[in-house]
PDB file of C-alpha atoms in Angstrom:
ATOM      1  CA  MET A   1       0.176   0.014  -0.437  1.00 42.00           C
ATOM      2  CA  THR A   2       2.098   3.421  -1.297  1.00 44.00           C
ATOM      3  CA  VAL A   3       0.746   7.112  -0.896  1.00 43.00           C
ATOM      4  CA  PRO A   4       3.582   8.730  -2.835  1.00 42.00           C
ATOM      5  CA  ARG A   5       3.218  12.165  -1.470  1.00 48.00           C
ATOM      6  CA  ILE A   6      -0.547  11.943  -2.155  1.00 56.00           C
ATOM      7  CA  ASP A   7       0.601  14.264  -5.285  1.00 57.00           C
ATOM      8  CA  ASP A   8      -2.469  13.056  -7.390  1.00 70.00           C
ATOM      9  CA  ILE A   9      -5.028  14.662  -5.614  1.00 76.00           C
ATOM     10  CA  PRO A  10      -5.852  17.907  -5.017  1.00 75.00           C
ATOM     11  CA  PRO A  11      -4.472  19.440  -1.726  1.00 68.00           C
ATOM     12  CA  ALA A  12      -7.621  20.596  -0.617  1.00 75.00           C
ATOM     13  CA  GLU A  13      -8.368  16.961  -0.442  1.00 82.00           C
ATOM     14  CA  ARG A  14      -5.378  15.180   0.633  1.00 79.00           C
ATOM     15  CA  PHE A  15      -5.530  15.091   4.231  1.00 85.00           C
ATOM     16  CA  ALA A  16      -9.542  14.160   4.017  1.00 85.00           C
ATOM     17  CA  ALA A  17      -7.750  11.110   1.774  1.00 82.00           C
ATOM     18  CA  TRP A  18      -5.202  10.495   4.040  1.00 78.00           C
ATOM     19  CA  ARG A  19      -8.013  10.272   7.013  1.00 82.00           C
ATOM     20  CA  ALA A  20     -10.128   7.715   5.293  1.00 79.00           C
ATOM     21  CA  LEU A  21      -7.082   5.259   4.548  1.00 74.00           C
ATOM     22  CA  CYS A  22      -7.095   5.145   8.254  1.00 74.00           C
ATOM     23  CA  GLU A  23     -11.137   4.393   8.611  1.00 71.00           C
ATOM     24  CA  LEU A  24     -10.474   1.729   6.620  1.00 71.00           C
ATOM     25  CA  THR A  25      -8.101   0.063   9.018  1.00 75.00           C
ATOM     26  CA  SER A  26      -9.672  -2.094  12.178  1.00 82.00           C
ATOM     27  CA  ILE A  27      -7.752   0.977  14.289  1.00 89.00           C
ATOM     28  CA  PRO A  28      -9.933   3.537  14.397  1.00 88.00           C
ATOM     29  CA  MET A  29      -8.438   7.152  15.978  1.00 90.00           C
ATOM     30  CA  GLU A  30      -9.821  10.817  15.899  1.00 88.00           C
ATOM     31  CA  LEU A  31      -6.463  12.701  13.264  1.00 90.00           C
ATOM     32  CA  ARG A  32      -5.949  16.428  13.117  1.00 88.00           C
ATOM     33  CA  SER A  33      -3.113  18.352  11.069  1.00 87.00           C
ATOM     34  CA  ASP A  34      -2.074  21.800  11.228  1.00 83.00           C
ATOM     35  CA  HIS A  35      -1.200  20.675   7.437  1.00 82.00           C
ATOM     36  CA  GLU A  36      -4.972  19.827   6.412  1.00 83.00           C
ATOM     37  CA  HIS A  37      -4.682  22.110   3.244  1.00 81.00           C
ATOM     38  CA  ASP A  38      -1.211  20.543   2.250  1.00 80.00           C
ATOM     39  CA  PHE A  39      -1.243  17.180   3.947  1.00 82.00           C
ATOM     40  CA  ARG A  40       1.742  15.679   2.220  1.00 80.00           C
ATOM     41  CA  ALA A  41       1.994  11.915   4.113  1.00 80.00           C
ATOM     42  CA  ASN A  42       3.720   8.696   3.036  1.00 79.00           C
ATOM     43  CA  VAL A  43       3.570   5.579   3.594  1.00 75.00           C
ATOM     44  CA  ARG A  44       4.560   2.107   2.660  1.00 74.00           C
ATOM     45  CA  GLY A  45       3.108  -0.711   4.537  1.00 64.00           C
ATOM     46  CA  GLY A  46       1.082  -4.031   4.722  1.00 60.00           C
ATOM     47  CA  VAL A  47       4.796  -5.832   4.397  1.00 71.00           C
ATOM     48  CA  ASP A  48       4.511  -8.916   5.993  1.00 76.00           C
ATOM     49  CA  ILE A  49       7.454 -10.471   7.698  1.00 83.00           C
ATOM     50  CA  GLY A  50       6.467 -14.146   8.984  1.00 81.00           C
ATOM     51  CA  GLU A  51       4.357 -13.182  12.159  1.00 85.00           C
ATOM     52  CA  VAL A  52       5.004 -10.122  12.009  1.00 89.00           C
ATOM     53  CA  MET A  53       3.896  -6.760   9.744  1.00 89.00           C
ATOM     54  CA  LEU A  54       6.120  -4.037   8.747  1.00 89.00           C
ATOM     55  CA  THR A  55       5.144  -0.609   7.943  1.00 88.00           C
ATOM     56  CA  TYR A  56       6.842   2.872   6.987  1.00 88.00           C
ATOM     57  CA  THR A  57       5.330   6.253   7.698  1.00 88.00           C
ATOM     58  CA  SER A  58       6.679   9.838   6.863  1.00 88.00           C
ATOM     59  CA  VAL A  59       4.054  12.804   8.091  1.00 88.00           C
ATOM     60  CA  PRO A  60       4.048  16.642   8.671  1.00 86.00           C
ATOM     61  CA  SER A  61       3.112  17.514  11.879  1.00 85.00           C
ATOM     62  CA  LEU A  62      -0.032  15.429  12.825  1.00 90.00           C
ATOM     63  CA  ARG A  63      -2.418  14.295  15.969  1.00 90.00           C
ATOM     64  CA  ASN A  64      -3.467  10.809  16.424  1.00 92.00           C
ATOM     65  CA  GLU A  65      -6.158  10.125  19.176  1.00 91.00           C
ATOM     66  CA  ARG A  66      -7.339   6.928  20.718  1.00 92.00           C
ATOM     67  CA  THR A  67      -9.878   7.182  23.261  1.00 91.00           C
ATOM     68  CA  ALA A  68     -11.452   4.712  24.716  1.00 91.00           C
ATOM     69  CA  ALA A  69     -14.388   5.013  22.760  1.00 91.00           C
ATOM     70  CA  HIS A  70     -12.710   4.065  19.675  1.00 91.00           C
ATOM     71  CA  ILE A  71     -11.472   1.402  21.145  1.00 93.00           C
ATOM     72  CA  ARG A  72     -14.929   0.040  22.013  1.00 92.00           C
ATOM     73  CA  ARG A  73     -15.678   0.214  18.450  1.00 90.00           C
ATOM     74  CA  SER A  74     -12.430  -1.732  17.794  1.00 92.00           C
ATOM     75  CA  ASP A  75      -9.671  -3.682  18.542  1.00 93.00           C
ATOM     76  CA  PRO A  76      -7.595  -6.524  17.185  1.00 94.00           C
ATOM     77  CA  GLU A  77      -5.649  -6.351  20.549  1.00 94.00           C
ATOM     78  CA  LEU A  78      -2.617  -5.811  19.092  1.00 95.00           C
ATOM     79  CA  TYR A  79       0.989  -4.168  20.377  1.00 96.00           C
ATOM     80  CA  HIS A  80       2.922  -1.769  18.112  1.00 96.00           C
ATOM     81  CA  LEU A  81       6.581  -1.383  18.312  1.00 97.00           C
ATOM     82  CA  ARG A  82       7.331   1.842  16.882  1.00 97.00           C
ATOM     83  CA  LEU A  83      11.138   3.555  15.511  1.00 96.00           C
ATOM     84  CA  THR A  84      11.324   6.748  15.246  1.00 96.00           C
ATOM     85  CA  LEU A  85      13.678   7.440  12.525  1.00 95.00           C
ATOM     86  CA  ARG A  86      13.286  11.622  12.251  1.00 93.00           C
ATOM     87  CA  GLY A  87      11.530  13.758  14.191  1.00 92.00           C
ATOM     88  CA  GLU A  88       9.660  14.239  17.256  1.00 92.00           C
ATOM     89  CA  THR A  89       7.233  12.666  18.961  1.00 92.00           C
ATOM     90  CA  ASP A  90       4.763  13.983  22.254  1.00 90.00           C
ATOM     91  CA  VAL A  91       3.431  10.636  23.183  1.00 91.00           C
ATOM     92  CA  CYS A  92       0.894   9.949  26.408  1.00 90.00           C
ATOM     93  CA  HIS A  93      -0.208   6.354  26.696  1.00 92.00           C
ATOM     94  CA  GLY A  94      -0.598   3.834  29.502  1.00 81.00           C
ATOM     95  CA  ASP A  95       0.816   5.327  32.389  1.00 80.00           C
ATOM     96  CA  ALA A  96       3.761   7.536  30.579  1.00 83.00           C
ATOM     97  CA  GLU A  97       3.734  11.397  28.897  1.00 84.00           C
ATOM     98  CA  THR A  98       7.120  10.982  27.323  1.00 88.00           C
ATOM     99  CA  THR A  99       9.196  12.371  23.990  1.00 89.00           C
ATOM    100  CA  VAL A 100      10.172   9.927  21.726  1.00 92.00           C
ATOM    101  CA  GLY A 101      12.999  10.945  19.305  1.00 92.00           C
ATOM    102  CA  ALA A 102      15.144   9.761  16.258  1.00 93.00           C
ATOM    103  CA  ARG A 103      16.657   6.242  16.874  1.00 94.00           C
ATOM    104  CA  GLN A 104      14.121   5.246  19.935  1.00 94.00           C
ATOM    105  CA  PHE A 105      11.232   2.798  20.125  1.00 96.00           C
ATOM    106  CA  MET A 106       7.854   2.546  22.455  1.00 96.00           C
ATOM    107  CA  LEU A 107       5.621   0.146  22.726  1.00 96.00           C
ATOM    108  CA  THR A 108       2.013   1.002  22.287  1.00 96.00           C
ATOM    109  CA  SER A 109      -1.156  -1.382  22.604  1.00 96.00           C
ATOM    110  CA  THR A 110      -4.564  -1.208  20.334  1.00 95.00           C
ATOM    111  CA  SER A 111      -6.235  -2.075  23.540  1.00 95.00           C
ATOM    112  CA  ALA A 112      -4.824   0.957  25.480  1.00 94.00           C
ATOM    113  CA  PRO A 113      -6.318   4.949  24.991  1.00 93.00           C
ATOM    114  CA  TYR A 114      -3.256   6.453  23.066  1.00 93.00           C
ATOM    115  CA  LEU A 115      -2.280  10.449  21.994  1.00 92.00           C
ATOM    116  CA  ALA A 116       0.644  11.566  19.625  1.00 93.00           C
ATOM    117  CA  VAL A 117       1.374  14.758  18.853  1.00 90.00           C
ATOM    118  CA  CYS A 118       3.896  15.701  16.208  1.00 89.00           C
ATOM    119  CA  GLU A 119       3.973  19.692  15.262  1.00 82.00           C
ATOM    120  CA  ARG A 120       7.977  20.244  15.601  1.00 81.00           C
ATOM    121  CA  GLY A 121       8.268  19.060  11.597  1.00 87.00           C
ATOM    122  CA  ARG A 122       8.181  15.782   9.418  1.00 91.00           C
ATOM    123  CA  VAL A 123       8.506  12.509  11.615  1.00 93.00           C
ATOM    124  CA  ASP A 124       9.470   9.743   9.646  1.00 93.00           C
ATOM    125  CA  GLY A 125       9.092   6.467  11.580  1.00 94.00           C
ATOM    126  CA  MET A 126       8.861   2.313  10.772  1.00 94.00           C
ATOM    127  CA  THR A 127       5.846   0.192  12.795  1.00 94.00           C
ATOM    128  CA  VAL A 128       6.505  -3.166  13.915  1.00 94.00           C
ATOM    129  CA  THR A 129       2.778  -5.193  14.364  1.00 93.00           C
ATOM    130  CA  LEU A 130       2.698  -7.913  16.242  1.00 92.00           C
ATOM    131  CA  ARG A 131       0.472 -10.707  18.006  1.00 93.00           C
ATOM    132  CA  PRO A 132       0.522 -10.974  21.820  1.00 93.00           C
ATOM    133  CA  SER A 133       0.717 -14.245  21.170  1.00 92.00           C
ATOM    134  CA  LEU A 134       4.190 -13.677  19.919  1.00 92.00           C
ATOM    135  CA  LEU A 135       5.352 -11.601  23.411  1.00 92.00           C
ATOM    136  CA  PRO A 136       6.738 -14.024  25.992  1.00 88.00           C
ATOM    137  CA  PHE A 137       6.082 -11.964  29.321  1.00 88.00           C
ATOM    138  CA  PRO A 138       2.807 -11.364  31.300  1.00 87.00           C
ATOM    139  CA  PRO A 139       0.710  -8.322  30.209  1.00 88.00           C
ATOM    140  CA  ALA A 140       1.107  -7.042  33.923  1.00 86.00           C
ATOM    141  CA  GLU A 141       4.551  -6.828  32.264  1.00 87.00           C
ATOM    142  CA  LEU A 142       4.230  -5.282  29.464  1.00 90.00           C
ATOM    143  CA  GLN A 143       1.880  -3.062  30.739  1.00 90.00           C
ATOM    144  CA  ARG A 144       5.204  -1.398  32.516  1.00 88.00           C
ATOM    145  CA  LEU A 145       6.870  -0.906  29.062  1.00 92.00           C
ATOM    146  CA  LEU A 146       3.653   0.793  27.392  1.00 93.00           C
ATOM    147  CA  GLY A 147       4.583   4.940  26.277  1.00 92.00           C
ATOM    148  CA  GLN A 148       8.187   4.133  27.100  1.00 91.00           C
ATOM    149  CA  ARG A 149      10.997   5.519  25.588  1.00 91.00           C
ATOM    150  CA  LEU A 150      13.113   2.550  24.781  1.00 93.00           C
ATOM    151  CA  SER A 151      16.804   2.864  23.228  1.00 90.00           C
ATOM    152  CA  GLY A 152      17.498   2.215  20.112  1.00 93.00           C
ATOM    153  CA  ARG A 153      21.109   3.639  19.842  1.00 90.00           C
ATOM    154  CA  SER A 154      23.047   1.002  21.546  1.00 88.00           C
ATOM    155  CA  GLY A 155      22.904  -2.290  22.885  1.00 87.00           C
ATOM    156  CA  ILE A 156      19.988  -4.769  21.496  1.00 90.00           C
ATOM    157  CA  GLY A 157      18.346  -1.635  20.770  1.00 92.00           C
ATOM    158  CA  ALA A 158      20.383  -1.116  18.219  1.00 92.00           C
ATOM    159  CA  MET A 159      20.874  -3.942  16.424  1.00 92.00           C
ATOM    160  CA  LEU A 160      16.646  -4.628  16.182  1.00 95.00           C
ATOM    161  CA  ALA A 161      17.256  -0.877  14.677  1.00 94.00           C
ATOM    162  CA  ASP A 162      19.369  -1.657  12.549  1.00 92.00           C
ATOM    163  CA  PHE A 163      18.372  -4.762  11.393  1.00 91.00           C
ATOM    164  CA  LEU A 164      14.925  -2.680  10.602  1.00 92.00           C
ATOM    165  CA  THR A 165      16.615  -0.286   8.799  1.00 90.00           C
ATOM    166  CA  ARG A 166      17.585  -2.565   6.832  1.00 86.00           C
ATOM    167  CA  LEU A 167      14.701  -3.774   5.827  1.00 84.00           C
ATOM    168  CA  ALA A 168      13.160  -1.062   4.388  1.00 78.00           C
ATOM    169  CA  THR A 169      16.177  -0.171   2.941  1.00 78.00           C
ATOM    170  CA  GLU A 170      17.156  -3.493   1.280  1.00 76.00           C
ATOM    171  CA  SER A 171      13.253  -5.043   0.891  1.00 72.00           C
ATOM    172  CA  ASP A 172      14.767  -5.455  -2.850  1.00 72.00           C
ATOM    173  CA  ALA A 173      17.185  -7.620  -1.997  1.00 72.00           C
ATOM    174  CA  TYR A 174      14.696 -10.119   0.081  1.00 76.00           C
ATOM    175  CA  GLY A 175      12.488 -13.057  -1.736  1.00 76.00           C
ATOM    176  CA  PRO A 176       9.312 -14.447  -0.649  1.00 76.00           C
ATOM    177  CA  ALA A 177      11.076 -17.223   0.889  1.00 77.00           C
ATOM    178  CA  ASP A 178      13.053 -14.725   3.091  1.00 82.00           C
ATOM    179  CA  ALA A 179       9.867 -13.591   4.988  1.00 83.00           C
ATOM    180  CA  SER A 180      10.107 -16.153   7.667  1.00 83.00           C
ATOM    181  CA  ARG A 181      13.693 -16.368   8.427  1.00 84.00           C
ATOM    182  CA  LEU A 182      13.432 -12.712   8.797  1.00 87.00           C
ATOM    183  CA  GLY A 183       9.864 -12.889  10.395  1.00 88.00           C
ATOM    184  CA  THR A 184      11.763 -14.818  13.540  1.00 88.00           C
ATOM    185  CA  VAL A 185      14.981 -12.635  13.190  1.00 88.00           C
ATOM    186  CA  ALA A 186      12.493 -10.233  13.821  1.00 90.00           C
ATOM    187  CA  VAL A 187      10.675 -11.591  17.294  1.00 91.00           C
ATOM    188  CA  ASP A 188      14.153 -12.386  18.898  1.00 90.00           C
ATOM    189  CA  LEU A 189      15.168  -9.323  18.579  1.00 92.00           C
ATOM    190  CA  LEU A 190      12.167  -7.843  20.067  1.00 94.00           C
ATOM    191  CA  ASN A 191      11.790  -9.097  22.566  1.00 91.00           C
ATOM    192  CA  ALA A 192      15.097  -9.688  23.756  1.00 90.00           C
ATOM    193  CA  LEU A 193      14.674  -5.983  24.274  1.00 92.00           C
ATOM    194  CA  LEU A 194      11.611  -5.911  25.777  1.00 92.00           C
ATOM    195  CA  ALA A 195      13.306  -8.334  28.372  1.00 88.00           C
ATOM    196  CA  HIS A 196      16.132  -6.472  28.996  1.00 85.00           C
ATOM    197  CA  GLU A 197      14.061  -3.576  29.255  1.00 87.00           C
ATOM    198  CA  LEU A 198      11.700  -5.116  31.695  1.00 84.00           C
ATOM    199  CA  ASP A 199      14.854  -6.580  34.391  1.00 72.00           C
ATOM    200  CA  THR A 200      16.098  -3.477  33.785  1.00 57.00           C
ATOM    201  CA  GLY A 201      20.108  -3.927  33.085  1.00 40.00           C
ATOM    202  CA  ALA A 202      19.630  -7.768  34.456  1.00 41.00           C
ATOM    203  CA  GLU A 203      20.857  -8.927  30.527  1.00 47.00           C
ATOM    204  CA  ALA A 204      21.088 -12.820  31.798  1.00 42.00           C
ATOM    205  CA  ARG A 205      18.054 -13.452  33.593  1.00 42.00           C
ATOM    206  CA  ALA A 206      16.596 -10.633  31.283  1.00 45.00           C
ATOM    207  CA  GLU A 207      17.456 -13.753  28.534  1.00 51.00           C
ATOM    208  CA  ASN A 208      15.976 -16.702  30.405  1.00 53.00           C
ATOM    209  CA  ARG A 209      12.787 -15.541  29.697  1.00 56.00           C
ATOM    210  CA  LEU A 210      13.083 -16.338  26.088  1.00 61.00           C
ATOM    211  CA  THR A 211      12.966 -20.288  24.893  1.00 68.00           C
ATOM    212  CA  PRO A 212      16.855 -21.527  24.614  1.00 74.00           C
ATOM    213  CA  GLU A 213      16.499 -21.707  20.869  1.00 77.00           C
ATOM    214  CA  SER A 214      15.976 -18.019  20.367  1.00 74.00           C
ATOM    215  CA  ARG A 215      18.128 -16.698  23.551  1.00 75.00           C
ATOM    216  CA  ARG A 216      21.094 -19.006  20.441  1.00 81.00           C
ATOM    217  CA  ARG A 217      19.561 -17.013  17.376  1.00 80.00           C
ATOM    218  CA  THR A 218      20.028 -14.141  19.911  1.00 78.00           C
ATOM    219  CA  LEU A 219      24.129 -14.305  21.218  1.00 83.00           C
ATOM    220  CA  ARG A 220      24.554 -15.368  17.432  1.00 85.00           C
ATOM    221  CA  LEU A 221      23.392 -12.226  16.140  1.00 83.00           C
ATOM    222  CA  ARG A 222      24.940 -10.434  18.904  1.00 83.00           C
ATOM    223  CA  VAL A 223      28.566 -12.308  17.548  1.00 88.00           C
ATOM    224  CA  GLN A 224      27.766 -11.370  14.112  1.00 86.00           C
ATOM    225  CA  GLU A 225      27.317  -7.863  15.085  1.00 84.00           C
ATOM    226  CA  PHE A 226      30.648  -7.902  17.660  1.00 87.00           C
ATOM    227  CA  VAL A 227      32.743  -9.472  14.338  1.00 89.00           C
ATOM    228  CA  ARG A 228      30.923  -6.814  11.929  1.00 86.00           C
ATOM    229  CA  GLN A 229      32.291  -3.875  14.009  1.00 85.00           C
ATOM    230  CA  ASN A 230      35.898  -5.233  14.768  1.00 88.00           C
ATOM    231  CA  LEU A 231      36.921  -6.728  11.126  1.00 89.00           C
ATOM    232  CA  ASP A 232      39.363  -4.248  11.176  1.00 86.00           C
ATOM    233  CA  ARG A 233      41.231  -6.366  14.316  1.00 86.00           C
ATOM    234  CA  PRO A 234      44.371  -8.157  13.388  1.00 79.00           C
ATOM    235  CA  GLY A 235      43.337  -9.512  16.376  1.00 82.00           C
ATOM    236  CA  LEU A 236      39.756 -10.877  16.312  1.00 87.00           C
ATOM    237  CA  THR A 237      39.741 -14.930  16.137  1.00 87.00           C
ATOM    238  CA  PRO A 238      37.482 -17.474  18.063  1.00 89.00           C
ATOM    239  CA  ALA A 239      39.394 -16.639  20.810  1.00 87.00           C
ATOM    240  CA  SER A 240      38.701 -13.429  21.584  1.00 89.00           C
ATOM    241  CA  ILE A 241      35.114 -12.911  20.433  1.00 90.00           C
ATOM    242  CA  ALA A 242      33.892 -15.947  22.908  1.00 88.00           C
ATOM    243  CA  ALA A 243      36.333 -13.842  25.602  1.00 87.00           C
ATOM    244  CA  ALA A 244      34.560 -10.603  24.826  1.00 87.00           C
ATOM    245  CA  HIS A 245      31.090 -12.794  24.898  1.00 86.00           C
ATOM    246  CA  HIS A 246      31.890 -14.310  27.919  1.00 85.00           C
ATOM    247  CA  ILE A 247      31.133 -18.207  26.855  1.00 86.00           C
ATOM    248  CA  SER A 248      33.608 -21.040  26.062  1.00 86.00           C
ATOM    249  CA  LEU A 249      34.750 -21.781  23.021  1.00 86.00           C
ATOM    250  CA  ARG A 250      33.273 -24.655  22.334  1.00 87.00           C
ATOM    251  CA  TYR A 251      29.801 -22.737  23.075  1.00 89.00           C
ATOM    252  CA  LEU A 252      30.463 -20.854  20.078  1.00 90.00           C
ATOM    253  CA  TYR A 253      31.660 -22.796  17.522  1.00 89.00           C
ATOM    254  CA  ARG A 254      28.119 -24.598  17.895  1.00 88.00           C
ATOM    255  CA  LEU A 255      26.999 -21.767  17.539  1.00 88.00           C
ATOM    256  CA  PHE A 256      27.810 -21.178  14.138  1.00 88.00           C
ATOM    257  CA  GLU A 257      28.157 -24.990  13.057  1.00 86.00           C
ATOM    258  CA  GLU A 258      24.045 -24.639  13.257  1.00 82.00           C
ATOM    259  CA  GLN A 259      24.434 -22.331  10.211  1.00 80.00           C
ATOM    260  CA  GLY A 260      26.199 -24.499   8.512  1.00 84.00           C
ATOM    261  CA  HIS A 261      29.709 -22.815   8.499  1.00 84.00           C
ATOM    262  CA  THR A 262      33.159 -22.627  10.995  1.00 87.00           C
ATOM    263  CA  VAL A 263      32.856 -18.894  13.088  1.00 89.00           C
ATOM    264  CA  SER A 264      36.453 -18.579  10.961  1.00 88.00           C
ATOM    265  CA  ALA A 265      35.014 -18.770   7.117  1.00 89.00           C
ATOM    266  CA  TRP A 266      32.435 -16.886   8.395  1.00 90.00           C
ATOM    267  CA  ILE A 267      34.732 -13.639   9.871  1.00 92.00           C
ATOM    268  CA  ARG A 268      36.851 -14.521   6.195  1.00 91.00           C
ATOM    269  CA  ALA A 269      33.838 -14.343   4.197  1.00 91.00           C
ATOM    270  CA  GLN A 270      32.716 -11.207   5.940  1.00 91.00           C
ATOM    271  CA  ARG A 271      36.141 -10.065   5.727  1.00 93.00           C
ATOM    272  CA  LEU A 272      35.972 -10.745   2.032  1.00 94.00           C
ATOM    273  CA  GLU A 273      32.891  -8.648   1.410  1.00 91.00           C
ATOM    274  CA  ARG A 274      34.630  -5.596   2.646  1.00 91.00           C
ATOM    275  CA  CYS A 275      36.923  -5.957   0.606  1.00 94.00           C
ATOM    276  CA  ARG A 276      35.026  -6.685  -2.745  1.00 92.00           C
ATOM    277  CA  ARG A 277      32.760  -3.354  -1.439  1.00 90.00           C
ATOM    278  CA  ASP A 278      35.541  -1.423  -1.350  1.00 92.00           C
ATOM    279  CA  LEU A 279      37.431  -2.011  -4.815  1.00 93.00           C
ATOM    280  CA  ALA A 280      34.411  -1.181  -6.285  1.00 90.00           C
ATOM    281  CA  ASP A 281      34.321   2.212  -4.506  1.00 89.00           C
ATOM    282  CA  PRO A 282      35.150   4.680  -7.221  1.00 89.00           C
ATOM    283  CA  ALA A 283      36.775   7.511  -4.258  1.00 89.00           C
ATOM    284  CA  LEU A 284      38.808   4.755  -3.215  1.00 90.00           C
ATOM    285  CA  GLY A 285      40.110   4.110  -6.607  1.00 90.00           C
ATOM    286  CA  ASP A 286      43.292   5.325  -5.880  1.00 91.00           C
ATOM    287  CA  THR A 287      43.828   2.501  -3.384  1.00 93.00           C
ATOM    288  CA  PRO A 288      46.368  -0.047  -3.767  1.00 94.00           C
ATOM    289  CA  ILE A 289      44.346  -3.597  -3.191  1.00 94.00           C
ATOM    290  CA  HIS A 290      46.894  -4.986  -0.936  1.00 93.00           C
ATOM    291  CA  VAL A 291      46.296  -1.741   0.771  1.00 94.00           C
ATOM    292  CA  ILE A 292      42.763  -2.689   0.965  1.00 94.00           C
ATOM    293  CA  ALA A 293      42.794  -6.332   1.993  1.00 93.00           C
ATOM    294  CA  ALA A 294      45.518  -5.066   5.093  1.00 92.00           C
ATOM    295  CA  ARG A 295      43.032  -3.202   6.136  1.00 91.00           C
ATOM    296  CA  TRP A 296      40.640  -6.284   6.416  1.00 92.00           C
ATOM    297  CA  GLY A 297      42.739  -8.478   7.975  1.00 89.00           C
ATOM    298  CA  PHE A 298      44.181 -10.116   5.161  1.00 90.00           C
ATOM    299  CA  SER A 299      48.356  -9.642   5.323  1.00 86.00           C
ATOM    300  CA  HIS A 300      49.749 -11.402   2.538  1.00 89.00           C
ATOM    301  CA  ALA A 301      48.484 -10.412  -0.487  1.00 90.00           C
ATOM    302  CA  ALA A 302      49.071 -13.110  -2.756  1.00 90.00           C
ATOM    303  CA  ASP A 303      47.261 -15.180   0.163  1.00 90.00           C
ATOM    304  CA  PHE A 304      44.484 -12.728  -0.673  1.00 92.00           C
ATOM    305  CA  SER A 305      44.070 -12.793  -4.184  1.00 93.00           C
ATOM    306  CA  ARG A 306      43.412 -16.812  -3.869  1.00 93.00           C
ATOM    307  CA  ALA A 307      40.792 -15.888  -1.016  1.00 93.00           C
ATOM    308  CA  PHE A 308      39.051 -13.558  -3.091  1.00 94.00           C
ATOM    309  CA  ARG A 309      38.862 -15.103  -6.605  1.00 93.00           C
ATOM    310  CA  GLY A 310      37.777 -18.599  -4.819  1.00 92.00           C
ATOM    311  CA  ALA A 311      34.226 -16.445  -3.599  1.00 91.00           C
ATOM    312  CA  TYR A 312      34.131 -14.411  -6.498  1.00 92.00           C
ATOM    313  CA  GLY A 313      35.032 -15.893  -9.555  1.00 93.00           C
ATOM    314  CA  VAL A 314      37.578 -13.715 -10.740  1.00 93.00           C
ATOM    315  CA  PRO A 315      40.898 -12.013  -9.549  1.00 94.00           C
ATOM    316  CA  PRO A 316      40.410  -8.756  -7.181  1.00 94.00           C
ATOM    317  CA  ARG A 317      42.148  -6.533 -10.100  1.00 94.00           C
ATOM    318  CA  ASP A 318      39.640  -7.881 -12.907  1.00 93.00           C
ATOM    319  CA  PHE A 319      36.592  -7.117 -10.112  1.00 93.00           C
ATOM    320  CA  ARG A 320      38.122  -3.756  -9.343  1.00 93.00           C
ATOM    321  CA  HIS A 321      38.539  -2.914 -13.209  1.00 91.00           C
ATOM    322  CA  ARG A 322      34.941  -4.161 -13.706  1.00 91.00           C
ATOM    323  CA  ALA A 323      33.339  -2.286 -11.353  1.00 87.00           C
ATOM    324  CA  LEU A 324      34.804   0.674 -11.097  1.00 89.00           C
ATOM    325  CA  ALA A 325      34.260   0.453 -15.140  1.00 87.00           C
ATOM    326  CA  ALA A 326      30.490  -0.068 -15.416  1.00 81.00           C
ATOM    327  CA  ASN A 327      30.124   3.727 -12.376  1.00 69.00           C
ATOM    328  CA  ARG A 328      31.917   5.777 -15.173  1.00 67.00           C
TER     329      ARG A 328
END
């Protein structure tokens, strides 16, 4: 479902069209805006990833209010986790009143009154919609989080924010068969974030709320993100990774074996991909290949050349020549 700036509708009718669009949903609410006579908004939504749905919106000043009367009229009993990408929104929900800014999350429920006001410029954001059955927490505990500002700037929140952002920006790279797997990852990260917030920093106990399979997936995602952030470190080894995450080397190996590859092979593949990206970058066209290889952990040019050819089918020099020629 796409409404590209609603430019095909006369300016005086755009807000009415947006309101009518919202009325078609099972979550009625009252909408107002200071831009009702020139309402430029965008929604990309209804994207199913497994058992959850992802929606992107961009709006000018807007006031959304869902009252008890709206809830009595229709309540699908869903949770929304909203990630703000740009701008600020003042929110009153549950027992909380707060302002949510860029790279911050908020959990909301369609079963509780809600007031959101954005009046300081355009606000862009993404919303994950999911059923209560996907959240392994008592409703009373989730009630504590409603309307609270949750960080997407560090830790698990940052991992989830990065994952959702990449889903939105790289949607063409994923096929229908990927939806279920991507949805599983999203739910696992989301639950890990909520568990962490509910236990206010006692991360180990928080993760015990998750199933063993979910804990393993979440830990594996953490390890992979740690590796990506440290690919340029010569001392990045399976032993150092295990130590950084307070797990045994044997358990680290088992995490990756479940995915069909070894830790070292996965690190090597990530480093080769960084080299491939840099070799195709016109801005690095004058940087010697061996310098790029060394930057990402390949100290011997001959070993790098063999590894690159094995991964991509061509020597790094030929790949760079073709990639840069295609970009001219």
